[in-house]
Amino acid sequence: MGLIVQKYGGTSVATLARIKNVADRVIKEYKKGNEIIVVVSAMGDTTDQLIKLIKGISSNPNPREVDMLLTTGEQVSIALLSMAIHDKGFPAISLTGSQVKIQTDDRHNQAEIMKIDNSRLRTELDEGKIVVVAGFQGVNSQDDFTTLGRGGSDTTTVALAAAMKADRCEIYSDVEGIYTTDPRIVPEAHKLEYISYDEMLEMANLGAEVLHPRAVELAKYYNLKLYIASSFNYKPGTIVRGVEEMEKRKNVTGVTRDEDEVKITMQGVPDQPGVAGRLFTALAEHDVNVDMIIQNLEYNNMNDITFTINKENLVRGKKVIHEIASKLGVKKIDIDKNVAKVSIVGAGMISTPGTAAKMFQVLGEEEINIQMITTSDIKVSCLIEKKYAEQAVKAIHQVFELGNAEDVEEKAR
Ligand code: ASP
Ligand code: MG
């Protein structure tokens, strides 16, 4: 018995039948004597549809009104889920972010949660109700609706679990857990029993698209264990938790691929102090995130600087790059979209020499050229030509023996 916070993503509540299925799953835990808070996303692709409506009416919509509209998606799903629970003979109440008092800052469309007042939740739970809360939304200091950015329901869930000191925080969607790599590419990919927050963050940022990175950061901050599993079956999922609990680690936990980066090469950059600082400060000031960076010395006091940015930032990035390039007297700029980043992630990597070398070697054996490399304590990334991305992931996954179920379970234990 305890307090459980569960979240069901858009796919899990996409149809009325699925909402009824969620009601059954929630009631199952309730009947065991648990207190339940359920966070839901909007049904299916509702949020995308709402965004389409906005685009159809205005090219420069007022952010407050955008949130007014977007929050309706979750309001539909909480009401329907609550009704479904009633129909099965159990007490439930739906609450919006504003009714719960999920207090956020004023940044419409990308607000951050500042504080959660748990008194209403506590009262409803004490009355024996299952509480159904709208994900992705909060309320600002003016009592206006705010939203937390796409995928924000995960963040709502973790924040509620932390505020309520929940015993369990469970995130259900259409994926069964976190895999060593994308099972659609590598059928031998294995579902991990455990993964650390930092590894999960890398996997999420590197395109594993399972859990919102901000939710993982929050969970890490509160040291809150997350259970990731499917809402369509009862197969065991993956637990996201701190690394210190893991006694035995193999060096590599997973392999990821990211095809959202663009490589920019600036040729003939003057080799003077402050140049890199000016370039990357200008990019930062325009909110262009830079990922990988290489600088090499060329000729006549000139450098080549190569870096990658997210393709979402390309239009803005290009403008900044051209401006700064003309100021610095850069000779040539080359933009290459035909790249992919493949990475190995693992909390044990730092204490295992030769891990990076093994990755480079297997890419060499596959005759895949490495264009850029970056490393951190828990990951090694290589930028390669896009058409080789899947081949690289397969080969790396195999060389680190991640497909071997026993190995993976051993590692996780
Ligand atoms: N419905 C919102 C979205 O699609 C929030 C969420 O699903 O987490 O982004
Ligand atoms: Mg969604």
Coordinates of C-alpha atoms and ligand atoms in Angstrom, one line a residue:
M1 CA 0.0 0.0 0.0
G2 CA 1.2 3.5 -0.8
L3 CA 0.8 6.5 -3.0
I4 CA 1.3 5.8 -6.7
V5 CA 1.5 8.4 -9.4
Q6 CA 0.9 7.0 -12.9
K7 CA 1.1 8.7 -16.2
Y8 CA -0.5 7.6 -19.4
G9 CA 0.7 9.1 -22.7
G10 CA -1.3 10.2 -25.7
T11 CA -1.2 6.8 -27.4
S12 CA -2.4 5.1 -24.3
V13 CA -5.6 7.2 -24.2
A14 CA -6.0 7.7 -28.0
T15 CA -9.4 6.0 -28.1
L16 CA -12.3 5.4 -25.8
A17 CA -11.4 1.7 -25.6
R18 CA -7.9 2.7 -24.5
I19 CA -9.3 5.1 -21.9
K20 CA -11.4 2.3 -20.5
N21 CA -8.3 0.1 -20.4
V22 CA -6.5 2.8 -18.5
A23 CA -9.4 2.9 -16.1
D24 CA -9.1 -0.8 -15.5
R25 CA -5.4 -0.6 -14.8
V26 CA -5.8 2.3 -12.4
I27 CA -8.6 0.5 -10.6
K28 CA -6.5 -2.6 -10.3
E29 CA -4.0 -0.7 -8.2
Y30 CA -6.7 1.2 -6.3
K31 CA -8.3 -2.1 -5.2
K32 CA -5.1 -3.1 -3.6
G33 CA -5.5 -0.2 -1.2
N34 CA -3.2 2.3 -2.9
E35 CA -3.8 6.0 -3.3
I36 CA -3.7 6.9 -6.9
I37 CA -2.9 10.0 -8.9
V38 CA -3.2 9.6 -12.6
V39 CA -1.7 12.1 -15.0
V40 CA -2.8 11.9 -18.6
S41 CA -1.8 13.5 -21.9
A42 CA -4.2 14.6 -24.6
M43 CA -5.8 11.8 -26.7
G44 CA -3.6 10.6 -29.6
D45 CA -2.4 13.5 -31.7
T46 CA -4.8 16.0 -30.3
T47 CA -2.1 18.5 -29.4
D48 CA -0.7 18.4 -33.0
Q49 CA -4.3 19.0 -34.3
L50 CA -4.7 22.0 -32.0
I51 CA -1.4 23.4 -33.2
K52 CA -2.7 23.0 -36.8
L53 CA -5.7 25.0 -35.9
I54 CA -3.5 27.7 -34.5
K55 CA -1.4 27.8 -37.6
G56 CA -4.5 28.1 -39.7
I57 CA -5.6 31.2 -38.0
S58 CA -2.5 33.1 -37.2
S59 CA 1.1 33.2 -38.1
N60 CA 2.0 35.1 -34.9
P61 CA -0.4 33.8 -32.2
N62 CA -0.5 35.3 -28.8
P63 CA 1.3 32.8 -26.5
R64 CA -1.4 33.1 -23.8
E65 CA -4.1 32.2 -26.2
V66 CA -2.0 29.3 -27.5
D67 CA -1.9 27.9 -24.0
M68 CA -5.6 28.5 -23.6
L69 CA -6.2 26.2 -26.6
L70 CA -3.5 23.6 -26.0
T71 CA -4.7 22.9 -22.4
T72 CA -8.1 21.8 -23.7
G73 CA -6.5 18.6 -25.1
E74 CA -5.7 17.3 -21.6
Q75 CA -9.0 18.6 -20.2
V76 CA -10.8 16.2 -22.6
S77 CA -8.8 13.2 -21.5
I78 CA -9.0 13.8 -17.8
A79 CA -12.8 14.2 -17.9
L80 CA -13.3 11.0 -20.0
L81 CA -10.9 8.9 -17.8
S82 CA -12.7 10.1 -14.7
M83 CA -16.1 9.2 -16.2
A84 CA -14.8 5.8 -17.3
I85 CA -13.6 5.1 -13.7
H86 CA -17.1 6.2 -12.3
D87 CA -18.8 3.8 -14.8
K88 CA -16.8 0.9 -13.4
G89 CA -18.1 1.8 -9.9
F90 CA -15.1 3.7 -8.4
P91 CA -14.7 7.2 -7.1
A92 CA -12.6 9.6 -9.2
I93 CA -12.2 13.3 -9.8
S94 CA -10.5 15.1 -12.6
L95 CA -8.5 18.3 -11.9
T96 CA -6.8 20.8 -14.3
G97 CA -3.3 22.1 -13.6
S98 CA -4.9 25.2 -12.3
Q99 CA -7.2 23.4 -9.9
V100 CA -4.3 21.4 -8.5
K101 CA -2.3 24.7 -8.4
I102 CA 0.6 23.6 -10.4
Q103 CA 2.3 27.0 -10.2
T104 CA 4.6 27.9 -13.1
D105 CA 6.6 30.9 -14.2
D106 CA 5.1 33.2 -16.8
R107 CA 6.8 31.8 -19.9
H108 CA 3.8 30.7 -21.9
N109 CA 4.3 27.6 -24.1
Q110 CA 7.4 26.6 -22.2
A111 CA 6.7 27.3 -18.6
E112 CA 8.6 25.7 -15.7
I113 CA 6.9 24.4 -12.6
M114 CA 7.8 26.5 -9.6
K115 CA 5.7 25.0 -6.9
I116 CA 2.9 22.5 -6.4
D117 CA 0.3 23.1 -3.7
N118 CA -0.6 19.6 -2.6
S119 CA -3.6 20.5 -0.4
R120 CA -6.4 19.9 -2.9
L121 CA -4.8 16.6 -4.0
R122 CA -4.4 15.5 -0.4
T123 CA -8.1 16.3 0.4
E124 CA -9.4 14.4 -2.6
L125 CA -7.1 11.4 -1.8
D126 CA -8.2 11.4 1.8
E127 CA -11.8 11.2 0.6
G128 CA -10.8 8.0 -1.2
K129 CA -10.9 9.3 -4.7
I130 CA -8.7 8.4 -7.6
V131 CA -7.4 11.8 -8.7
V132 CA -7.0 12.4 -12.5
V133 CA -4.7 15.3 -13.3
A134 CA -4.2 17.1 -16.6
G135 CA -0.6 16.7 -17.7
F136 CA 1.5 19.4 -19.5
Q137 CA -0.3 22.4 -17.9
G138 CA 0.0 24.7 -15.0
V139 CA -1.1 28.2 -13.9
N140 CA 1.0 31.3 -13.7
S141 CA 0.9 34.2 -11.2
Q142 CA -1.9 35.9 -13.1
D143 CA -4.0 32.7 -12.9
D144 CA -3.6 32.1 -16.6
F145 CA -3.1 28.7 -18.1
T146 CA 0.5 27.8 -19.1
T147 CA 1.9 24.8 -20.8
L148 CA 5.3 23.1 -20.2
G149 CA 6.5 22.5 -23.7
R150 CA 5.8 19.4 -25.9
G151 CA 6.0 16.2 -24.0
G152 CA 5.5 18.1 -20.8
S153 CA 3.2 15.5 -19.2
D154 CA 6.2 13.5 -18.1
T155 CA 7.4 16.6 -16.2
T156 CA 4.0 17.1 -14.6
T157 CA 4.1 13.5 -13.4
V158 CA 7.6 13.6 -11.9
A159 CA 6.9 17.0 -10.2
L160 CA 3.6 15.6 -8.7
A161 CA 5.3 12.5 -7.5
A162 CA 8.0 14.6 -5.8
A163 CA 5.6 17.0 -4.3
M164 CA 3.4 14.3 -2.9
K165 CA 6.3 12.1 -1.8
A166 CA 4.9 9.2 -3.8
D167 CA 6.1 5.7 -3.2
R168 CA 6.0 4.9 -6.9
C169 CA 6.1 6.9 -10.1
E170 CA 5.1 5.0 -13.2
I171 CA 5.2 6.2 -16.8
Y172 CA 3.1 4.2 -19.2
S173 CA 3.1 4.6 -23.0
D174 CA 3.2 2.4 -26.1
V175 CA 6.9 1.5 -25.5
E176 CA 7.7 -1.4 -23.1
G177 CA 10.8 0.2 -21.6
I178 CA 14.3 1.4 -22.5
Y179 CA 16.2 -0.8 -24.9
T180 CA 19.9 -1.1 -25.6
T181 CA 19.1 0.5 -28.9
D182 CA 16.2 1.0 -31.2
P183 CA 14.6 -2.4 -31.6
R184 CA 13.2 -1.4 -35.0
I185 CA 16.8 -1.3 -36.3
V186 CA 18.3 -4.0 -34.2
P187 CA 15.9 -6.8 -33.5
E188 CA 18.3 -8.3 -30.9
A189 CA 18.0 -5.0 -28.9
H190 CA 17.4 -5.9 -25.3
K191 CA 15.1 -4.3 -22.8
L192 CA 17.1 -3.0 -19.8
E193 CA 15.9 -3.8 -16.3
Y194 CA 17.6 -0.7 -14.9
I195 CA 19.2 2.4 -16.3
S196 CA 20.7 5.4 -14.5
Y197 CA 19.4 8.9 -14.7
D198 CA 22.5 10.1 -16.6
E199 CA 22.4 7.3 -19.0
M200 CA 18.7 7.9 -19.6
L201 CA 19.4 11.6 -20.2
E202 CA 21.9 10.8 -22.8
M203 CA 19.6 8.3 -24.4
A204 CA 16.7 10.7 -24.3
N205 CA 18.8 13.6 -25.7
L206 CA 20.3 11.3 -28.3
G207 CA 17.0 10.5 -29.8
A208 CA 15.6 7.6 -27.8
E209 CA 12.4 9.5 -27.5
V210 CA 10.8 7.7 -24.6
L211 CA 10.9 10.0 -21.7
H212 CA 11.1 13.8 -21.7
P213 CA 14.7 14.9 -20.7
R214 CA 13.4 17.5 -18.2
A215 CA 11.4 14.8 -16.4
V216 CA 14.5 12.7 -16.0
E217 CA 16.5 15.7 -14.7
L218 CA 13.8 16.4 -12.2
A219 CA 13.7 12.7 -11.1
K220 CA 17.4 12.8 -10.7
Y221 CA 17.2 15.9 -8.6
Y222 CA 14.7 14.4 -6.3
N223 CA 16.3 10.9 -6.5
L224 CA 12.9 9.6 -7.5
K225 CA 12.8 6.2 -9.2
L226 CA 10.8 6.0 -12.4
Y227 CA 9.2 2.9 -13.8
I228 CA 8.8 3.0 -17.6
A229 CA 6.5 0.4 -19.1
S230 CA 3.7 -0.3 -21.6
S231 CA 0.0 0.4 -20.9
F232 CA -0.9 -2.3 -23.4
N233 CA 0.4 -5.3 -21.4
Y234 CA 1.9 -6.1 -18.0
K235 CA 5.4 -7.0 -19.2
P236 CA 8.1 -5.8 -16.9
G237 CA 9.5 -2.4 -17.9
T238 CA 12.6 -0.4 -17.1
I239 CA 13.5 1.3 -13.8
V240 CA 15.3 4.6 -14.1
R241 CA 17.4 5.3 -10.9
G242 CA 20.7 6.5 -9.5
V243 CA 23.9 4.8 -10.5
E244 CA 25.1 4.2 -7.0
E245 CA 22.6 1.4 -6.5
M246 CA 24.1 -0.5 -9.3
E247 CA 26.8 -2.8 -8.1
K248 CA 27.9 -4.3 -11.3
R249 CA 28.2 -2.5 -14.6
K250 CA 29.3 -3.3 -18.0
N251 CA 30.8 -0.3 -19.7
V252 CA 28.3 0.2 -22.5
T253 CA 24.5 0.3 -21.8
G254 CA 23.1 1.5 -25.1
V255 CA 23.7 2.7 -28.6
T256 CA 21.9 5.7 -30.0
R257 CA 21.6 7.4 -33.3
D258 CA 20.6 11.0 -33.9
E259 CA 19.9 12.3 -37.4
D260 CA 18.8 15.8 -36.4
E261 CA 22.2 17.4 -36.5
V262 CA 23.8 19.5 -39.2
K263 CA 27.6 19.9 -39.7
I264 CA 28.9 23.3 -40.3
T265 CA 32.5 23.9 -41.4
M266 CA 34.2 27.3 -41.4
Q267 CA 37.3 27.3 -43.5
G268 CA 40.0 29.8 -43.1
V269 CA 39.1 31.3 -39.7
P270 CA 41.9 33.7 -38.5
D271 CA 44.0 32.0 -35.8
Q272 CA 43.7 34.6 -33.1
P273 CA 42.7 34.6 -29.5
G274 CA 39.0 35.2 -28.9
V275 CA 37.8 34.0 -32.3
A276 CA 36.1 30.8 -31.1
G277 CA 34.7 32.8 -28.2
R278 CA 33.1 35.3 -30.5
L279 CA 31.7 32.7 -32.8
F280 CA 30.1 30.5 -30.2
T281 CA 29.0 33.4 -28.0
A282 CA 27.1 34.8 -31.0
L283 CA 25.4 31.4 -31.5
A284 CA 24.6 31.0 -27.9
E285 CA 23.1 34.5 -27.8
H286 CA 20.7 33.4 -30.6
D287 CA 19.8 30.2 -28.7
V288 CA 21.6 28.0 -31.2
N289 CA 22.9 25.0 -29.3
V290 CA 26.2 23.7 -30.5
D291 CA 27.0 20.0 -29.9
M292 CA 30.2 18.7 -31.4
I293 CA 33.2 21.0 -32.1
I294 CA 36.5 20.4 -33.8
Q295 CA 39.2 23.0 -34.6
N296 CA 42.3 22.2 -36.5
L297 CA 45.2 24.3 -37.5
E298 CA 45.6 24.7 -41.3
Y299 CA 48.0 27.1 -43.0
N300 CA 49.0 30.8 -42.9
N301 CA 47.6 31.3 -39.4
M302 CA 44.2 30.0 -40.4
N303 CA 42.0 27.4 -38.7
D304 CA 39.2 25.3 -39.8
I305 CA 36.4 25.1 -37.2
T306 CA 33.7 22.4 -37.6
F307 CA 30.7 22.0 -35.4
T308 CA 27.3 20.6 -35.3
I309 CA 23.9 22.2 -34.5
N310 CA 20.4 20.9 -34.3
K311 CA 18.7 21.1 -37.7
E312 CA 15.8 22.9 -36.0
N313 CA 18.1 25.8 -35.4
L314 CA 19.6 25.9 -38.9
V315 CA 17.7 28.9 -40.3
R316 CA 18.6 31.0 -37.3
G317 CA 22.1 29.5 -37.0
K318 CA 22.9 30.2 -40.6
K319 CA 22.1 33.9 -40.3
V320 CA 24.4 34.2 -37.2
I321 CA 27.1 32.2 -38.8
H322 CA 27.2 34.3 -42.0
E323 CA 27.2 37.5 -40.0
I324 CA 30.0 36.5 -37.8
A325 CA 31.9 34.9 -40.7
S326 CA 32.0 38.2 -42.6
K327 CA 33.1 40.1 -39.5
L328 CA 35.9 37.6 -38.9
G329 CA 36.9 37.3 -42.5
V330 CA 36.2 33.6 -42.8
K331 CA 37.0 32.2 -46.2
K332 CA 34.4 29.5 -46.8
I333 CA 31.3 28.0 -45.0
D334 CA 30.1 24.5 -45.7
I335 CA 26.8 23.1 -44.5
D336 CA 26.3 19.4 -44.5
K337 CA 22.9 17.9 -43.6
N338 CA 24.0 14.5 -44.7
V339 CA 25.3 13.4 -41.3
A340 CA 24.2 11.2 -38.4
K341 CA 25.6 10.9 -34.9
V342 CA 26.0 7.5 -33.4
S343 CA 26.8 7.2 -29.7
I344 CA 27.6 4.6 -27.1
V345 CA 26.3 5.5 -23.6
G346 CA 27.3 3.8 -20.3
A347 CA 27.9 4.9 -16.8
G348 CA 30.8 2.4 -16.4
M349 CA 32.7 3.7 -19.4
I350 CA 35.0 6.0 -17.6
S351 CA 36.6 3.1 -15.7
T352 CA 36.9 0.9 -18.7
P353 CA 39.9 1.7 -21.0
G354 CA 39.6 0.9 -24.6
T355 CA 35.8 1.4 -25.0
A356 CA 36.1 4.3 -27.4
A357 CA 38.8 2.5 -29.3
K358 CA 36.6 -0.5 -29.8
M359 CA 33.9 1.7 -31.2
F360 CA 36.2 3.4 -33.6
Q361 CA 37.7 0.0 -34.7
V362 CA 34.3 -1.5 -35.5
L363 CA 33.4 1.6 -37.6
G364 CA 36.7 1.2 -39.4
E365 CA 36.0 -2.5 -40.1
E366 CA 32.6 -1.5 -41.5
E367 CA 34.5 1.1 -43.7
I368 CA 32.6 3.9 -42.2
N369 CA 34.5 7.1 -42.0
I370 CA 34.4 9.1 -38.7
Q371 CA 34.1 12.8 -39.4
M372 CA 34.0 14.1 -35.8
I373 CA 34.3 12.6 -32.3
T374 CA 33.2 13.8 -28.9
T375 CA 33.4 12.1 -25.6
S376 CA 32.2 12.6 -22.0
D377 CA 32.3 10.5 -18.9
I378 CA 29.4 8.4 -20.0
K379 CA 29.4 8.6 -23.8
V380 CA 31.3 8.6 -27.0
S381 CA 29.8 10.0 -30.1
C382 CA 30.9 9.8 -33.7
L383 CA 29.6 11.8 -36.6
I384 CA 29.3 9.8 -39.8
E385 CA 27.6 9.9 -43.2
K386 CA 23.9 9.5 -42.7
K387 CA 23.4 6.5 -44.9
Y388 CA 25.6 4.4 -42.6
A389 CA 23.8 5.2 -39.4
E390 CA 21.8 2.0 -39.2
Q391 CA 24.7 -0.2 -40.2
A392 CA 26.9 1.6 -37.6
V393 CA 24.3 1.1 -34.8
K394 CA 24.0 -2.6 -35.7
A395 CA 27.7 -3.2 -35.7
I396 CA 28.4 -1.3 -32.5
H397 CA 25.5 -3.0 -30.7
Q398 CA 27.0 -6.3 -31.7
V399 CA 30.6 -5.7 -30.9
F400 CA 29.6 -4.6 -27.3
E401 CA 27.4 -7.8 -27.1
L402 CA 24.4 -5.8 -26.0
G403 CA 22.0 -8.2 -27.7
N404 CA 23.0 -11.0 -25.3
A405 CA 20.1 -11.2 -22.8
E406 CA 22.2 -12.8 -20.0
D407 CA 24.8 -10.1 -20.3
V408 CA 22.3 -7.4 -20.1
E409 CA 20.6 -8.8 -17.1
E410 CA 23.9 -9.4 -15.4
K411 CA 24.8 -5.8 -16.1
A412 CA 21.6 -4.5 -14.7
R413 CA 21.6 -6.5 -11.5
Ligands
ASP1 N1 -0.1 16.6 -25.1 C1 1.2 17.3 -25.0 C2 2.0 17.0 -26.2 O1 1.6 16.2 -27.1 C3 1.9 16.9 -23.7 C4 2.3 15.4 -23.6 O2 1.8 14.6 -24.4 O3 3.1 15.1 -22.8 O4 3.1 17.5 -26.3
MG2 MG 1.7 13.8 -26.6

